[in-house]
Short mmCIF file of C-alpha atoms in Angstrom, two decimals:
data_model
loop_
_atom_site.label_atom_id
_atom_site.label_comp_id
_atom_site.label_asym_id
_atom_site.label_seq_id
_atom_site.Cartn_x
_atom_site.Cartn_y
_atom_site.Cartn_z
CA UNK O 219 14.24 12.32 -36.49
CA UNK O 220 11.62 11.17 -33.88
CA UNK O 221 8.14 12.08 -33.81
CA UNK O 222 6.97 13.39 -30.80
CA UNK O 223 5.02 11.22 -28.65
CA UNK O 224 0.91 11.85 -28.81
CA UNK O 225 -1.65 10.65 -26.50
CA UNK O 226 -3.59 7.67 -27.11
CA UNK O 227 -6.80 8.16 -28.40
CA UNK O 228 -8.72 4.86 -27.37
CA UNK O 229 -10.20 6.47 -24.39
CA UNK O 230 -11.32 9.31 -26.45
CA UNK O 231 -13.19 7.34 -28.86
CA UNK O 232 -14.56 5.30 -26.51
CA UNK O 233 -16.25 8.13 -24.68
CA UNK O 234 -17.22 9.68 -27.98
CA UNK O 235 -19.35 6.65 -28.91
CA UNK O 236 -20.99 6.67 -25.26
CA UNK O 237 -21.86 10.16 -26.10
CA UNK O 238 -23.31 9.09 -29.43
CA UNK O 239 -25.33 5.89 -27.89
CA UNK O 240 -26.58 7.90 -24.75
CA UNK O 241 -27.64 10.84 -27.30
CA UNK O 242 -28.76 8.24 -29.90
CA UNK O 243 -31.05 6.45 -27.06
CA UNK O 244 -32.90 10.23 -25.91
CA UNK O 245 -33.68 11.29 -28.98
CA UNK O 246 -35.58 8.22 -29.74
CA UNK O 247 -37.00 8.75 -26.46
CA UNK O 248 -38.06 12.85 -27.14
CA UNK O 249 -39.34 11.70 -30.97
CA UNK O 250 -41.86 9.09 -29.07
CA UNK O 251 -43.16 11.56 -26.27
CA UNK O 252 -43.26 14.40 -29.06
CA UNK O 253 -45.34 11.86 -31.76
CA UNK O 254 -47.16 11.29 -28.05
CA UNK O 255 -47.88 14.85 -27.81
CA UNK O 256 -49.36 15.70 -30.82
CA UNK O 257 -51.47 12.81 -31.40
CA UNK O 258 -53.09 14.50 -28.13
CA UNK O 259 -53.03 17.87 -29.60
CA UNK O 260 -55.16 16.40 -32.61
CA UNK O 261 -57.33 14.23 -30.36
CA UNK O 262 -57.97 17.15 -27.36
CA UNK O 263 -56.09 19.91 -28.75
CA UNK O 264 -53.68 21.52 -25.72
CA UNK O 265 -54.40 25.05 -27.59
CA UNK O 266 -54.92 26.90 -30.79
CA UNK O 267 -53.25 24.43 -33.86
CA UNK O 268 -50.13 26.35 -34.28
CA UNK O 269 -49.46 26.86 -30.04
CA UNK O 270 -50.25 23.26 -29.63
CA UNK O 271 -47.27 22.27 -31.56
CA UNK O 272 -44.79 24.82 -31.18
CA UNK O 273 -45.52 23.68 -27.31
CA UNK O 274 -45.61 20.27 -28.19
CA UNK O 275 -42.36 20.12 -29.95
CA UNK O 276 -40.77 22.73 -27.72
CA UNK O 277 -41.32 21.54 -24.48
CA UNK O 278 -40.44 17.68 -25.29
CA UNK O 279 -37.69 17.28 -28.21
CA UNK O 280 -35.41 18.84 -25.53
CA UNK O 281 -35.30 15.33 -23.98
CA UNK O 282 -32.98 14.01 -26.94
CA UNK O 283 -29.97 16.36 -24.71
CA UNK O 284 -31.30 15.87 -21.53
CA UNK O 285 -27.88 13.97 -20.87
CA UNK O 286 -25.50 15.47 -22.64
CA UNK O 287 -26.67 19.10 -22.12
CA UNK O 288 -28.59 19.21 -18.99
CA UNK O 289 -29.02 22.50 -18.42
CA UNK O 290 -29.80 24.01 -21.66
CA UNK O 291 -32.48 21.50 -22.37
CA UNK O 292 -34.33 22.26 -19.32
CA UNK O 293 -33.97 25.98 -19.92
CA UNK O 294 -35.32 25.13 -23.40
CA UNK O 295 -38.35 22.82 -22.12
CA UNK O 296 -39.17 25.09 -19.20
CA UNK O 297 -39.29 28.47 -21.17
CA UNK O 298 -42.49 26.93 -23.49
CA UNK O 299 -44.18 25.81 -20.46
CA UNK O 300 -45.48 30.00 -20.50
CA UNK O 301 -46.92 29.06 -23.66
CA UNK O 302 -50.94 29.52 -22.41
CA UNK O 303 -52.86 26.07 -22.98
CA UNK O 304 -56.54 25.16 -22.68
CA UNK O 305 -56.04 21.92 -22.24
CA UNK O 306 -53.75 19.27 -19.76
CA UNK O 307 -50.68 17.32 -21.24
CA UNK O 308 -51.24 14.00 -20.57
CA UNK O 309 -47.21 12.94 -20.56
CA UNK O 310 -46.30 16.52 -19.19
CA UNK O 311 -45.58 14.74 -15.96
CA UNK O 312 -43.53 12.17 -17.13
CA UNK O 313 -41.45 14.49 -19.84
CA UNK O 314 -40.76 16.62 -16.76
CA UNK O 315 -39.35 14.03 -14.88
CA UNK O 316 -37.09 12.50 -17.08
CA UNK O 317 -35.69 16.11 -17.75
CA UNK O 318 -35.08 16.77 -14.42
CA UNK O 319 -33.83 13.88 -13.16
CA UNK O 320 -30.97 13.84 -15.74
CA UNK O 321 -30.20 17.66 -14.56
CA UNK O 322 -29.78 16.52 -10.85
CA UNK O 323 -28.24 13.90 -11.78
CA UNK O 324 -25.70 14.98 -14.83
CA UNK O 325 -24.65 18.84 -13.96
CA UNK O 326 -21.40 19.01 -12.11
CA UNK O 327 -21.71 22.40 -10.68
CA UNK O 328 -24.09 22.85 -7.53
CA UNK O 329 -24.91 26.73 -8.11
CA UNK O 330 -25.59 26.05 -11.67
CA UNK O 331 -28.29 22.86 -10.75
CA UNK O 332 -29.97 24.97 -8.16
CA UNK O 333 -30.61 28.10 -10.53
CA UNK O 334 -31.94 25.80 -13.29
CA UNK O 335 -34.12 24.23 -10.68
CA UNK O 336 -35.13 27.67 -9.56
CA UNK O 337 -36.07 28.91 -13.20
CA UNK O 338 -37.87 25.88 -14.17
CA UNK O 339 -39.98 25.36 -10.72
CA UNK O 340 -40.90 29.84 -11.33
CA UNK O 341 -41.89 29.03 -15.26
CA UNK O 342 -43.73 25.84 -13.69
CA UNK O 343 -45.45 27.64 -11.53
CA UNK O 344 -46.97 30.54 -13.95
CA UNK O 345 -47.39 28.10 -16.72
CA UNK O 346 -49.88 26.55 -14.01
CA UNK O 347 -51.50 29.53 -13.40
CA UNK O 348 -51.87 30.76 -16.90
CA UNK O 349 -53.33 26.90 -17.56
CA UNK O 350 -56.71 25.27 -16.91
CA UNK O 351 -55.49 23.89 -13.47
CA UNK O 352 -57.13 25.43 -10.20
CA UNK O 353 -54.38 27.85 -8.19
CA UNK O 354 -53.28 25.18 -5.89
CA UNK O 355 -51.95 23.05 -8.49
CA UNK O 356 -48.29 25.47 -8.36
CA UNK O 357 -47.90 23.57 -5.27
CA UNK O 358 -47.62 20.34 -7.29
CA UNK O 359 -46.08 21.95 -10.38
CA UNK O 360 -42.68 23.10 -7.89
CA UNK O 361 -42.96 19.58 -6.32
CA UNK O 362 -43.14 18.15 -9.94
CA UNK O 363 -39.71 19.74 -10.89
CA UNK O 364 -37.77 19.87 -7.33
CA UNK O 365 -38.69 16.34 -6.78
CA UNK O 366 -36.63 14.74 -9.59
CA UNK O 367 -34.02 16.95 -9.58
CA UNK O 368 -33.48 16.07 -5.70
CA UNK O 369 -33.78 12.31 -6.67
CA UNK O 370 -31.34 12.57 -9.29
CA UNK O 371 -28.53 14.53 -7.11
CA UNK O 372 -28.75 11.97 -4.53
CA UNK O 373 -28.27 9.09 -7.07
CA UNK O 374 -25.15 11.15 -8.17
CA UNK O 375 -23.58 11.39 -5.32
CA UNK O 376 -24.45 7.63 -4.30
CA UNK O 377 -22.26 7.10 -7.13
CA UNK O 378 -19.48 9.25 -6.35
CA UNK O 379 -19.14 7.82 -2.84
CA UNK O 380 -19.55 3.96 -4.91
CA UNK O 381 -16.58 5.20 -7.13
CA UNK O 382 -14.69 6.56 -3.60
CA UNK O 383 -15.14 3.54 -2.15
CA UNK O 384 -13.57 1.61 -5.31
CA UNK O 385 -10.70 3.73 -5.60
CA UNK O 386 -10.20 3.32 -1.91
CA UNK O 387 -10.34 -0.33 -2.42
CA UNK O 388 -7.83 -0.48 -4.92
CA UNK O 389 -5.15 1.77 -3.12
CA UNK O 390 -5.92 -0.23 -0.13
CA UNK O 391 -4.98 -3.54 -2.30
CA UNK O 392 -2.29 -1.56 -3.94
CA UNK O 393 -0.95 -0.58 -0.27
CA UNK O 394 -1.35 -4.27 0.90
CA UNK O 395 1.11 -5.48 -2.04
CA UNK O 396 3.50 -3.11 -1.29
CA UNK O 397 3.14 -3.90 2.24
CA UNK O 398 3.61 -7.42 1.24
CA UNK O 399 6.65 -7.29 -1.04
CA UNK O 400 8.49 -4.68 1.80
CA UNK O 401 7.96 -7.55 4.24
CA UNK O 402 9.26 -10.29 1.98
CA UNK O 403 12.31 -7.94 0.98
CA UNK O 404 12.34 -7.88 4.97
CA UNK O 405 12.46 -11.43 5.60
CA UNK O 406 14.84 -11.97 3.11
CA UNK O 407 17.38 -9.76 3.88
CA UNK O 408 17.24 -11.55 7.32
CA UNK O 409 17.63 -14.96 6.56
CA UNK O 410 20.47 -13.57 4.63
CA UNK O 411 21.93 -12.01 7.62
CA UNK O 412 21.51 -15.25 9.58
CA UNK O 413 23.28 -16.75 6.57
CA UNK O 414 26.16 -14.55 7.26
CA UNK O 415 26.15 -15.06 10.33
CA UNK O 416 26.72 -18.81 10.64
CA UNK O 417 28.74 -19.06 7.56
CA UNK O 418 31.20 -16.06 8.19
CA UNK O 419 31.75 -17.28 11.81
CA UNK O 420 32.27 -20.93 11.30
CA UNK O 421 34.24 -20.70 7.96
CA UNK O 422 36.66 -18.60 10.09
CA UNK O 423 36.79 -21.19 12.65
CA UNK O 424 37.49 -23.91 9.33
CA UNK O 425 40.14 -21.84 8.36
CA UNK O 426 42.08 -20.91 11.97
CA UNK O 427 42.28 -24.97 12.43
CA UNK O 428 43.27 -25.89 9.30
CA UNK O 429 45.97 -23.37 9.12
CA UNK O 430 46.68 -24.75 12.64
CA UNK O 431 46.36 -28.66 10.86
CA UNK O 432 48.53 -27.38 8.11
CA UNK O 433 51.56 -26.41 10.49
CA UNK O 434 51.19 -29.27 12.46
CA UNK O 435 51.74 -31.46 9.50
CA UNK O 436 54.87 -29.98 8.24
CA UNK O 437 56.16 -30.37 11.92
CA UNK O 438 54.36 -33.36 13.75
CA UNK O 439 51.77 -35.02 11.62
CA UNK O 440 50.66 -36.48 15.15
CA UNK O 441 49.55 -32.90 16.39
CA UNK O 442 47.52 -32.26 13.58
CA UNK O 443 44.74 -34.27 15.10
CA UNK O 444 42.82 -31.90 17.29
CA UNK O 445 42.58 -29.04 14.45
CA UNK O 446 41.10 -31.59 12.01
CA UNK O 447 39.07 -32.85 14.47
CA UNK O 448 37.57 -29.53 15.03
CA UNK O 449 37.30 -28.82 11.81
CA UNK O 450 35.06 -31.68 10.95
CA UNK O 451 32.46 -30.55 14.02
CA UNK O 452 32.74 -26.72 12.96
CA UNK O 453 31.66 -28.16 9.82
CA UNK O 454 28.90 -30.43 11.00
CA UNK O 455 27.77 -27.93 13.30
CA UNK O 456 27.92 -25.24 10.53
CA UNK O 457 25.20 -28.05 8.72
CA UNK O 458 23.14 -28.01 11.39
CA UNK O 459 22.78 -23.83 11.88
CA UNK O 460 22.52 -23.38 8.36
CA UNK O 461 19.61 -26.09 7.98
CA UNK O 462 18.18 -24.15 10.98
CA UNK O 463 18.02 -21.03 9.09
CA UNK O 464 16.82 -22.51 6.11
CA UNK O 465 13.72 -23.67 8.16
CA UNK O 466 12.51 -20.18 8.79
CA UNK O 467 11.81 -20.30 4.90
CA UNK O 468 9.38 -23.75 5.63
CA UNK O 469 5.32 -22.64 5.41
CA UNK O 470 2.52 -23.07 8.52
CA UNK O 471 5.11 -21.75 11.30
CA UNK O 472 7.33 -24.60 11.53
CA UNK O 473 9.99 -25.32 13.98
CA UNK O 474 12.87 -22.98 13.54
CA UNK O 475 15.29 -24.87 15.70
CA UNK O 476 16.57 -25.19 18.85
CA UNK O 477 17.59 -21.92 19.34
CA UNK O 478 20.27 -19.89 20.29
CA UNK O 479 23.40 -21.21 21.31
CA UNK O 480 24.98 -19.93 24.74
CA UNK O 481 27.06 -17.32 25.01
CA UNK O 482 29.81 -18.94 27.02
CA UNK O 483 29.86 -22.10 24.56
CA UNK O 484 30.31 -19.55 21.36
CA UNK O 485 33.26 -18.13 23.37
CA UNK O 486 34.92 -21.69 24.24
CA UNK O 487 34.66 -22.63 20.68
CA UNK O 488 36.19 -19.34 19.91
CA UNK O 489 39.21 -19.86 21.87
CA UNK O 490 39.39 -23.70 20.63
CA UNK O 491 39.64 -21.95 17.20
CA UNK O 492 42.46 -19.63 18.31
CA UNK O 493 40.54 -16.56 18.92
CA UNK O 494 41.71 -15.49 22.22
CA UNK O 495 39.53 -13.96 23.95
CA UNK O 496 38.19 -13.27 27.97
CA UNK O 497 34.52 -13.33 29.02
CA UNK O 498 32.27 -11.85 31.93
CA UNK O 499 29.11 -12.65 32.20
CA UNK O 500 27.08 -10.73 35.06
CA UNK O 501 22.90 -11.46 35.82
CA UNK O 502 21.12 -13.90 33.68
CA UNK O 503 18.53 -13.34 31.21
CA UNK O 504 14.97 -14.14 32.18
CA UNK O 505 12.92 -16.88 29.74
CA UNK O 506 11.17 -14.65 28.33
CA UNK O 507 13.86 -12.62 26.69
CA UNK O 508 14.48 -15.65 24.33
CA UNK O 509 15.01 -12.93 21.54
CA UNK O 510 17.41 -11.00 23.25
CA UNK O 511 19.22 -13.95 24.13
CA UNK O 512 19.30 -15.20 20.70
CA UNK O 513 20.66 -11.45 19.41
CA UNK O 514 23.04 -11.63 22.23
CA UNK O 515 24.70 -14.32 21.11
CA UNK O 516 24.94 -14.11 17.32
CA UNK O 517 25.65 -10.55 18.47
CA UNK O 518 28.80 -12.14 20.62
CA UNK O 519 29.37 -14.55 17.57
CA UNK O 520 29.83 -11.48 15.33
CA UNK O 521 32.31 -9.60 17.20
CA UNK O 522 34.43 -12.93 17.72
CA UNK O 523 34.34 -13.49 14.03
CA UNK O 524 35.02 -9.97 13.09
CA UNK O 525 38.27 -9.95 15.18
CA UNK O 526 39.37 -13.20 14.18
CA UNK O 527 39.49 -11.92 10.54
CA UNK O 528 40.30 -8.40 10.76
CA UNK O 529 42.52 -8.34 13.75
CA UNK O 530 43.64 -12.30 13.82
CA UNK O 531 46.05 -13.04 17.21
CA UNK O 532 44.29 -9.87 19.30
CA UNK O 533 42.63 -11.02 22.21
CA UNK O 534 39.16 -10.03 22.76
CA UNK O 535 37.17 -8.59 25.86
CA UNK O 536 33.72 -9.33 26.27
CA UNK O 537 31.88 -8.01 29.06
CA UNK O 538 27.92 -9.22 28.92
CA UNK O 539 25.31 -7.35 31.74
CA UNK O 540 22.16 -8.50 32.25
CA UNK O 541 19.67 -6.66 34.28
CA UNK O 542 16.29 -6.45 35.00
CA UNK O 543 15.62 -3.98 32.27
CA UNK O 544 18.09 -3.98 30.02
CA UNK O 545 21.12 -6.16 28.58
CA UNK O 546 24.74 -4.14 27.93
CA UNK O 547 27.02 -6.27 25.74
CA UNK O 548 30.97 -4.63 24.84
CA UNK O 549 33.77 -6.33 22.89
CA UNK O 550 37.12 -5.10 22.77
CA UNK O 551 40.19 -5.98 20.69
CA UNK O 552 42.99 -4.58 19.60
CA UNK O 553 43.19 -2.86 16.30
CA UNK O 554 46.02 -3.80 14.40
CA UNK O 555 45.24 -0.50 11.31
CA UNK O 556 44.87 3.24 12.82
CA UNK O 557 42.34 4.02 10.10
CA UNK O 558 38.56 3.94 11.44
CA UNK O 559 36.90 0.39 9.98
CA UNK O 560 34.66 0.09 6.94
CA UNK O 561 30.79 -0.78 8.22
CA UNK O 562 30.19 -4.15 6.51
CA UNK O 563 28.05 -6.70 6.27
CA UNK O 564 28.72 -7.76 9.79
CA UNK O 565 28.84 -4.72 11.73
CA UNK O 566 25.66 -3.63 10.20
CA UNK O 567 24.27 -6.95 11.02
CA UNK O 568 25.19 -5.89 14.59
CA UNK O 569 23.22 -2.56 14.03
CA UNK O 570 20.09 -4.20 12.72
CA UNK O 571 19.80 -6.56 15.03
CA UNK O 572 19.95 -4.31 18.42
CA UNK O 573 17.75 -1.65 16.41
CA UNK O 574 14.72 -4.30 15.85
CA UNK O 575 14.71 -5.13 19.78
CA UNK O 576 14.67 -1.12 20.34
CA UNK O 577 18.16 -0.74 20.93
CA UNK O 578 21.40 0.75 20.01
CA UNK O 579 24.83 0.10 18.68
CA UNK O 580 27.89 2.35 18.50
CA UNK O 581 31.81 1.72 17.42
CA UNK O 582 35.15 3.32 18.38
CA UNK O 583 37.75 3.15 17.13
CA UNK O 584 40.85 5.16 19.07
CA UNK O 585 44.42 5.02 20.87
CA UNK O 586 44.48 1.35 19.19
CA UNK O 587 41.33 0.03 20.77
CA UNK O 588 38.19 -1.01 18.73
CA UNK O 589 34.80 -1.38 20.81
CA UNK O 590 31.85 -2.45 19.56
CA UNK O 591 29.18 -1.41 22.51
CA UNK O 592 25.80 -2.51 22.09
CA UNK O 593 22.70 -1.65 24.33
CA UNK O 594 19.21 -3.93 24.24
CA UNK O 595 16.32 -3.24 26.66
CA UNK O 596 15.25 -6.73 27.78
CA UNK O 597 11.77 -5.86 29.39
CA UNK O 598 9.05 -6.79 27.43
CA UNK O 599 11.14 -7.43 24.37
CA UNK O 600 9.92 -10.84 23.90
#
């Protein structure tokens, strides 16, 4: 049987013996201002033997919880401060700022600091006037409690805006590392597109001609010439892309490559390959729609590779439009199943790459036709 889990208790203990040191550290503190005290009460007595140290001891051992109970010990300290005295403490002043400076700066709730502030500066102020002090002196007495309390609430909410600012710093790093490994994941998925790309198209190429070598070789070896020939540029030219997208992997912005190849050579080598197909190219792309160029044509590439595989002897249709604003690409083919195709890896390489330029993609599949239509604006796309 498994015991239930339980919290750990490190964090516990560890703010337990905090508690004990800060406690530890203010009662040492109210045992020397009290042994302070009542040296002066047997040196110049503060009032009769017995007052002297009930208000000795009553209005400064409260200082040993001035941190860990805040307001209590101030209540404590301020209520013997109506004890009558014929005399002037000599620490008073500096008891009464300790004390008050841990309530302003300790005491989470704001209506609870400002009544304890209230009480204490009232009991201040008639202690004062039941003392040896002239009238005027409740000015200073307030002053002598509002002062530290105000001192200590500002340093306690200078360190609530410090701890904001940390916690903001760490979400912000925390944000930039996710931001970091989403653009990686990004990047990668990319060059693994552009890996599919090249390698999907080409290998299809490899294979058309050697099936076309292979035929020729059982009929006339002489024939089978041309296909190997092709096949051994498809494959040095398949070197050459794939080293190309490799690059984009190389540090300090590298060269990439050349670029993209034309659209009208990735047709040719198409049709050398045995993928029939027709193209129409109308307008030309300006130079400064090298991206849309380059998506155009792996775009082209795609289509052309996806028809020689799925629908192999179909010719193809291409129909490229350039304009001023935009760039319409459609490829049609023949579809040899009646069943609507399954979006792979190539298709939704279509759809991701007319989607980062801002544009769209969309597929039908009817009356034995498959389209791929695809939509880029070409202003400002660069």
């Amino acid at each position: 049987m498994m015991r239930p889990a339980t919290p750990p208790t490190y964090p516990r203990r560890v703010d337990l013996l905090r508690r004990l040191r800060t406690t530890r550290l203010d009662a040492a503190l109210a045992v020397v201002f009290t042994v302070l005290g009542l040296v002066q009460q047997g040196v110049a007595p503060l009032a009769e033997p017995a007052v002297g140290v009930l208000y000795v001891v009553g209005s400064t051992l409260p200082l040993a919880w001035r941190r860990t109970l805040p307001v209590p010990a101030a209540l404590v300290s301020a209520a013997f401060w109506l004890v009558p005295l014929v005399g002037y403490p000599v620490l008073g002043f500096v008891v009464v700022v300790l004390q008050f400076f841990a309530l302003g700066e300790r005491v989470e709730s704001s209506r609870a600091f400002a009544a304890t502030v209230t009480v204490a500066s009232a009991a201040s102020v008639i202690g004062t006037l039941l003392g040896p002090e002239v009238p005027v002196a409740a000015i200073g007495a307030v002053l002598v409690v509002a002062a530290p309390a105000l001192a200590g609430r500002l340093m306690r909410h200078q360190r609530r805006q410090n701890l904001a600012l940390v916690e903001l710093t760490e979400e912000l790093a925390a944000e930039r590392s996710r931001a970091e490994a989403a653009a990686v994941g990004a990047e990668r998925a990319r060059i693994a597109q552009e890996l599919h790309d090249v390698v999907g198209h080409e290998l299809t190429l490899i294979a058309i001609q050697a099936e076309a070598a292979a035929s020729a070789l059982r009929v006339s070896p002489d024939r089978a010439v041309d296909p190997v020939e092709a096949i051994r540029a498809t494959a040095h030219r398949t070197l050459g892309e794939i080293r190309e997208v490799l690059q984009l992997l190389a540090p300090d912005g590298e060269d990439v490559g050349p670029g993209a190849e034309s659209i009208a050579d990735v047709a040719e080598r198409a049709r050398a390959a045995g993928i029939a197909n027709s193209l129409s190219v109308s307008g030309t792309p300006a130079s400064e729609h090298a991206p849309v160029s380059m998506a155009v044509s792996r775009i082209v590439r795609e289509c052309l590779t996806n028809a020689g595989r799925h629908a192999p002897g179909q010719p193809v249709q291409l129909d490229v439009r350039w304009q001023p604003d935009r760039v319409s690409l459609t490829a049609v083919n023949a579809a040899r199943h009646s069943r609507p195709p399954v979006a792979g890896r190539g298709l939704t390489g279509i759809r991701h790459r007319a989607e980062l330029l801002g544009g769209t993609f969309d597929v039908s599949h009817d009356a034995g036709r498959f389209a791929v239509s695809v939509t880029i604006p070409a202003g400002g796309a660069a």
